[in-house]
Tab-separated table of C-alpha atoms in Angstrom:
chain	number	residue	atom	x	y	z
A	1	MET	CA	40.727	-41.334	-49.518
A	2	GLN	CA	42.916	-39.815	-52.222
A	3	HIS	CA	40.245	-40.581	-54.815
A	4	TRP	CA	37.630	-38.786	-52.687
A	5	VAL	CA	39.902	-35.769	-52.266
A	6	GLU	CA	40.594	-35.512	-55.987
A	7	THR	CA	36.905	-35.965	-56.773
A	8	ARG	CA	35.960	-33.102	-54.474
A	9	ARG	CA	38.703	-30.887	-55.897
A	10	THR	CA	37.726	-31.406	-59.530
A	11	ARG	CA	33.928	-31.428	-59.260
A	12	PRO	CA	31.913	-28.507	-60.670
A	13	PRO	CA	30.650	-25.884	-58.206
A	14	THR	CA	27.764	-27.453	-56.257
A	15	PRO	CA	26.156	-26.791	-52.848
A	16	THR	CA	28.189	-28.221	-49.966
A	17	ARG	CA	26.119	-30.398	-47.628
A	18	TRP	CA	28.878	-30.452	-45.038
A	19	TRP	CA	27.624	-27.019	-43.959
A	20	TYR	CA	24.480	-28.710	-42.590
A	21	VAL	CA	26.636	-30.956	-40.403
A	22	THR	CA	28.753	-28.022	-39.276
A	23	LEU	CA	25.698	-25.954	-38.390
A	24	ALA	CA	24.135	-28.807	-36.388
A	25	PHE	CA	27.342	-29.435	-34.425
A	26	GLY	CA	27.810	-25.684	-33.943
A	27	ILE	CA	24.354	-25.190	-32.430
A	28	ALA	CA	24.883	-28.226	-30.177
A	29	THR	CA	28.252	-26.867	-29.062
A	30	LEU	CA	26.777	-23.449	-28.309
A	31	LEU	CA	23.801	-24.749	-26.318
A	32	PHE	CA	25.770	-27.359	-24.399
A	33	GLY	CA	28.447	-24.768	-23.620
A	34	PHE	CA	25.798	-22.585	-21.996
A	35	HIS	CA	24.649	-25.636	-20.034
A	36	LEU	CA	28.150	-26.361	-18.757
A	37	GLU	CA	28.495	-22.793	-17.533
A	38	GLN	CA	25.588	-23.486	-15.193
A	39	VAL	CA	27.079	-26.788	-13.995
A	40	PHE	CA	30.664	-25.803	-13.168
A	41	PRO	CA	31.155	-23.848	-9.936
A	42	PRO	CA	30.730	-20.129	-10.703
A	43	THR	CA	33.259	-18.945	-8.124
A	44	GLY	CA	36.255	-20.307	-6.276
A	45	HIS	CA	37.434	-19.831	-2.732
A	46	ALA	CA	40.279	-17.419	-3.499
A	47	ILE	CA	41.407	-17.863	-7.106
A	48	ALA	CA	43.338	-15.145	-8.923
A	49	PRO	CA	40.965	-12.824	-10.812
A	50	GLY	CA	42.946	-13.429	-14.006
A	51	TYR	CA	41.582	-16.983	-14.305
A	52	GLY	CA	38.021	-15.778	-14.695
A	53	VAL	CA	36.332	-19.078	-13.797
A	54	PRO	CA	37.362	-21.851	-11.365
A	55	VAL	CA	37.479	-24.548	-14.051
A	56	LEU	CA	40.350	-22.739	-15.785
A	57	ALA	CA	42.124	-22.294	-12.471
A	58	PHE	CA	41.756	-26.054	-11.921
A	59	GLU	CA	43.258	-26.848	-15.309
A	60	PHE	CA	46.308	-24.704	-14.493
A	61	ALA	CA	46.681	-25.896	-10.886
A	62	ARG	CA	50.275	-26.721	-10.015
A	63	GLY	CA	50.146	-27.450	-6.286
A	64	GLN	CA	48.010	-27.991	-3.213
A	65	GLU	CA	47.848	-24.245	-2.613
A	66	ASP	CA	46.120	-23.798	-5.943
A	67	LEU	CA	43.571	-26.481	-5.080
A	68	VAL	CA	42.797	-24.824	-1.761
A	69	ALA	CA	42.298	-21.525	-3.582
A	70	ILE	CA	39.824	-23.230	-5.931
A	71	PHE	CA	37.806	-25.486	-3.627
A	72	GLY	CA	38.503	-23.972	-0.232
A	73	PRO	CA	39.865	-25.544	2.970
A	74	ASP	CA	38.080	-28.279	4.877
A	75	SER	CA	36.576	-25.662	7.171
A	76	ASP	CA	34.811	-23.983	4.236
A	77	PRO	CA	31.195	-25.256	4.037
A	78	ALA	CA	31.109	-24.518	0.281
A	79	GLN	CA	34.004	-26.905	-0.432
A	80	VAL	CA	31.761	-29.940	-0.913
A	81	VAL	CA	29.491	-28.018	-3.292
A	82	ARG	CA	32.432	-26.844	-5.391
A	83	LEU	CA	33.940	-30.339	-5.547
A	84	ALA	CA	30.638	-31.898	-6.616
A	85	ALA	CA	29.968	-29.219	-9.246
A	86	MET	CA	33.492	-29.524	-10.665
A	87	ARG	CA	33.253	-33.294	-10.963
A	88	THR	CA	29.805	-33.133	-12.597
A	89	GLY	CA	31.015	-30.517	-15.053
A	90	ASN	CA	34.080	-32.540	-16.034
A	91	GLU	CA	31.969	-35.670	-16.493
A	92	ARG	CA	29.611	-33.881	-18.876
A	93	ASP	CA	32.574	-32.243	-20.562
A	94	TYR	CA	33.198	-35.471	-22.499
A	95	LEU	CA	30.020	-34.883	-24.499
A	96	TYR	CA	31.122	-31.312	-25.093
A	97	MET	CA	34.390	-32.624	-26.564
A	98	LEU	CA	32.452	-34.618	-29.159
A	99	PHE	CA	30.400	-31.560	-30.068
A	100	TYR	CA	33.242	-29.094	-30.556
A	101	ALA	CA	35.507	-31.628	-32.280
A	102	GLY	CA	32.711	-32.475	-34.730
A	103	PHE	CA	31.923	-28.794	-35.220
A	104	LEU	CA	35.465	-27.719	-36.047
A	105	ALA	CA	36.363	-30.831	-38.068
A	106	SER	CA	33.223	-30.665	-40.232
A	107	GLY	CA	33.751	-26.925	-40.686
A	108	CYS	CA	37.245	-27.525	-42.055
A	109	ILE	CA	35.904	-30.217	-44.396
A	110	ALA	CA	33.129	-27.901	-45.601
A	111	LEU	CA	35.665	-25.159	-46.290
A	112	PHE	CA	37.773	-27.670	-48.196
A	113	CYS	CA	34.799	-28.676	-50.351
A	114	ASP	CA	34.233	-25.045	-51.296
A	115	LEU	CA	37.822	-23.778	-51.542
A	116	ARG	CA	39.581	-26.991	-52.695
A	117	LEU	CA	42.539	-26.339	-50.354
A	118	ARG	CA	44.139	-29.596	-49.218
A	119	PRO	CA	45.653	-28.167	-45.981
A	120	LEU	CA	42.111	-27.788	-44.675
A	121	LEU	CA	41.789	-31.578	-44.571
A	122	ALA	CA	44.874	-31.733	-42.368
A	123	ALA	CA	43.381	-28.965	-40.227
A	124	ALA	CA	40.265	-31.120	-39.711
A	125	VAL	CA	42.377	-33.598	-37.707
A	126	VAL	CA	43.668	-30.936	-35.284
A	127	PRO	CA	40.407	-30.444	-33.287
A	128	VAL	CA	40.123	-34.212	-32.917
A	129	PHE	CA	43.604	-34.179	-31.401
A	130	ALA	CA	42.505	-31.318	-29.119
A	131	ALA	CA	39.516	-33.346	-27.913
A	132	LEU	CA	41.764	-36.338	-27.152
A	133	CYS	CA	44.072	-34.063	-25.124
A	134	ASP	CA	40.997	-32.709	-23.347
A	135	ALA	CA	39.852	-36.230	-22.493
A	136	TYR	CA	43.280	-37.108	-21.057
A	137	GLU	CA	43.273	-33.832	-19.139
A	138	ASN	CA	39.908	-34.670	-17.550
A	139	ALA	CA	41.178	-38.089	-16.482
A	140	LEU	CA	44.051	-36.359	-14.677
A	141	LEU	CA	41.668	-33.857	-13.077
A	142	PHE	CA	39.502	-36.672	-11.705
A	143	ASP	CA	42.558	-38.250	-10.109
A	144	ILE	CA	43.731	-34.918	-8.679
A	145	GLN	CA	40.304	-34.107	-7.266
A	146	ALA	CA	39.899	-37.549	-5.712
A	147	ALA	CA	43.283	-37.244	-3.996
A	148	TYR	CA	42.475	-33.742	-2.754
A	149	THR	CA	39.202	-34.986	-1.262
A	150	LEU	CA	41.196	-37.518	0.749
A	151	GLY	CA	43.759	-34.912	1.752
A	152	ASP	CA	46.523	-36.409	-0.422
A	153	TYR	CA	48.683	-35.127	-3.279
A	154	SER	CA	48.174	-36.675	-6.712
A	155	PRO	CA	51.230	-37.295	-8.905
A	156	ALA	CA	48.933	-36.639	-11.878
A	157	MET	CA	49.358	-32.918	-11.246
A	158	ALA	CA	52.876	-33.102	-12.673
A	159	SER	CA	51.468	-34.411	-15.978
A	160	LEU	CA	48.649	-31.882	-16.218
A	161	PRO	CA	50.462	-29.024	-18.065
A	162	GLY	CA	51.150	-31.176	-21.147
A	163	PRO	CA	47.595	-31.976	-22.286
A	164	VAL	CA	46.292	-28.573	-21.187
A	165	SER	CA	48.818	-26.686	-23.307
A	166	ALA	CA	48.420	-29.080	-26.254
A	167	LYS	CA	44.625	-28.692	-26.176
A	168	PHE	CA	44.595	-24.905	-26.247
A	169	LEU	CA	47.375	-24.701	-28.844
A	170	ALA	CA	45.518	-27.167	-31.082
A	171	LEU	CA	42.299	-25.158	-30.783
A	172	ALA	CA	44.183	-21.949	-31.569
A	173	ALA	CA	45.821	-23.592	-34.601
A	174	THR	CA	42.404	-24.698	-35.851
A	175	ASN	CA	41.089	-21.150	-35.542
A	176	VAL	CA	44.085	-19.831	-37.478
A	177	ALA	CA	43.447	-22.368	-40.260
A	178	ILE	CA	39.785	-21.326	-40.402
A	179	GLY	CA	40.762	-17.660	-40.442
A	180	LEU	CA	43.201	-18.181	-43.300
A	181	ALA	CA	40.540	-20.052	-45.250
A	182	LEU	CA	38.068	-17.202	-44.779
A	183	THR	CA	40.542	-14.754	-46.281
A	184	ARG	CA	40.197	-16.723	-49.539
A	185	ILE	CA	36.411	-16.321	-49.743
A	186	GLY	CA	35.910	-12.591	-50.102
A	187	ARG	CA	36.507	-9.152	-48.679
A	188	TRP	CA	34.103	-9.268	-45.740
A	189	TRP	CA	34.783	-12.859	-44.789
A	190	GLY	CA	38.468	-12.045	-45.138
A	191	LEU	CA	38.047	-9.281	-42.559
A	192	PHE	CA	36.440	-11.698	-40.106
A	193	GLY	CA	39.131	-14.256	-40.873
A	194	THR	CA	41.837	-11.740	-40.009
A	195	LEU	CA	40.108	-10.988	-36.701
A	196	VAL	CA	39.955	-14.718	-35.933
A	197	ILE	CA	43.690	-15.046	-36.568
A	198	LEU	CA	44.486	-12.072	-34.346
A	199	ALA	CA	42.190	-13.410	-31.629
A	200	ALA	CA	44.358	-16.540	-31.357
A	201	ILE	CA	47.340	-14.513	-30.093
A	202	PRO	CA	46.096	-14.207	-26.457
A	203	THR	CA	46.257	-18.000	-26.186
A	204	ILE	CA	50.046	-17.773	-25.998
A	205	MET	CA	49.812	-15.052	-23.347
A	206	ALA	CA	47.392	-17.155	-21.299
A	207	LEU	CA	49.637	-20.225	-21.427
A	208	ILE	CA	52.653	-18.194	-20.312
A	209	ALA	CA	50.889	-16.320	-17.486
A	210	PRO	CA	47.561	-18.081	-16.780
A	211	ALA	CA	46.996	-16.342	-13.455
A	212	ALA	CA	46.920	-13.006	-15.277
A	213	PHE	CA	45.527	-13.864	-18.730
A	214	GLY	CA	43.692	-17.171	-18.270
A	215	TRP	CA	40.361	-15.405	-18.789
A	216	ALA	CA	41.436	-14.608	-22.378
A	217	LEU	CA	41.276	-18.276	-23.403
A	218	VAL	CA	37.485	-18.262	-23.620
A	219	PRO	CA	37.083	-15.244	-25.966
A	220	SER	CA	40.246	-16.180	-27.875
A	221	THR	CA	38.894	-19.623	-28.687
A	222	GLY	CA	35.260	-18.601	-28.948
A	223	ALA	CA	35.898	-15.896	-31.551
A	224	GLY	CA	36.758	-18.446	-34.213
A	225	TRP	CA	33.846	-20.670	-33.221
A	226	ILE	CA	31.299	-17.848	-33.486
A	227	VAL	CA	32.601	-16.826	-36.920
A	228	LEU	CA	32.579	-20.449	-38.110
A	229	LEU	CA	28.990	-20.804	-36.894
A	230	ALA	CA	28.044	-17.717	-38.919
A	231	VAL	CA	29.796	-19.161	-41.986
A	232	ALA	CA	28.000	-22.488	-41.480
A	233	ALA	CA	24.636	-20.720	-41.305
A	234	THR	CA	25.452	-18.758	-44.473
A	235	GLY	CA	26.688	-21.850	-46.290
A	236	SER	CA	23.621	-23.846	-45.249
A	237	TRP	CA	21.323	-21.066	-46.465
A	238	ALA	CA	23.166	-20.887	-49.771
A	239	ALA	CA	22.949	-24.649	-50.245
A	240	LEU	CA	19.361	-25.157	-49.073
A	241	VAL	CA	17.568	-22.041	-50.361
A	242	GLN	CA	19.746	-20.553	-53.091
A	243	LYS	CA	20.982	-23.929	-54.387
A	244	ARG	CA	24.530	-22.665	-54.814
A	245	PRO	CA	27.884	-23.143	-53.058
A	246	LEU	CA	29.154	-20.631	-50.547
A	247	VAL	CA	32.142	-19.977	-52.788
A	248	ASP	CA	31.634	-19.800	-56.544
A	249	TYR	CA	34.794	-21.709	-57.166
A	250	ALA	CA	36.108	-21.900	-60.680
A	251	ALA	CA	39.391	-23.461	-61.660
A	252	PRO	CA	41.696	-20.914	-63.200
A	253	VAL	CA	41.784	-21.094	-66.991
A	254	LEU	CA	45.285	-21.356	-68.334
A	255	ARG	CA	45.760	-18.977	-71.197
A	256	ARG	CA	48.279	-19.841	-73.862
A	257	ARG	CA	50.676	-17.203	-74.867
A	258	VAL	CA	50.339	-15.722	-78.318
A	259	ALA	CA	53.793	-17.043	-79.083
A	260	ASP	CA	52.477	-20.594	-78.569
A	261	GLU	CA	49.535	-20.086	-80.860
A	262	ALA	CA	51.323	-18.555	-83.829
A	263	PRO	CA	54.872	-17.609	-84.667
A	264	LEU	CA	55.749	-14.073	-83.893
A	265	VAL	CA	55.806	-11.980	-87.074
A	266	ARG	CA	57.318	-8.585	-86.755
A	267	ALA	CA	55.264	-5.946	-88.469
A	268	PRO	CA	57.152	-3.941	-91.112
A	269	ARG	CA	58.226	-0.503	-90.033
A	270	PRO	CA	56.604	2.297	-91.946
A	271	LEU	CA	58.948	4.050	-94.339
A	272	PHE	CA	58.656	7.715	-95.025
A	273	GLY	CA	60.194	9.046	-98.201
A	274	ARG	CA	62.877	7.307	-100.168
A	275	ARG	CA	65.208	4.955	-98.374
A	276	LYS	CA	68.794	6.098	-98.444
A	277	PRO	CA	71.346	3.817	-100.111
A	278	GLY	CA	73.276	1.614	-97.697
A	279	ARG	CA	70.478	1.294	-95.233
């Protein structure tokens, strides 16, 4: 692994094929995300408007009252439809985890290949960790939903805040790493990178007060993904059509000081007129 890293860091500027992988995963993530929006229940029974969508309200549920607000009481005829749609959406969400984890991880690797910044390799592991937290979260949601269907309380609800918070914080950290990397590419990409970093701030607000700011998690996370998709498309175009890397990386040339090349010789001072005795 270390040999591969050093090889990538010292190679001459060449097109980065990892942008093709990033673009493919990015398109799959975008299309499957649109599909999931149609699968999850569009509305809840009486959720707080700040959640935006019922699936977010379900992830931040802390008691039976929250579940009733999401799915509705037994007397609500739409309860069965909401329960079925939520379960179907969470089942298909596992494929979505593979898509977004591959998208973000390959994007960090592609940025590393162009910028030669080692922290980007560490950042590539963070979305994988987020996907694992998401998978554990879904397992808890299945248990909670099954207990609610039977009219019982699931102890899994007490464990739910951990993976939910870890997932969104890991996704926000990945966006910040991508944003910082973009600031190293150029002026315009640096502007978009700064916006991506600023867009990660609402994640903290949403985790503190989800009933008021839960809706902000989608645009906060999606901002970095959209920018990364644009970078992947640009990098793929540069590699496939223009046959060049996205970043024209060149190792800085160390210049030797003049003092190292030749001894310093002080030029004689010009003398005007006759020099006075004693000087």
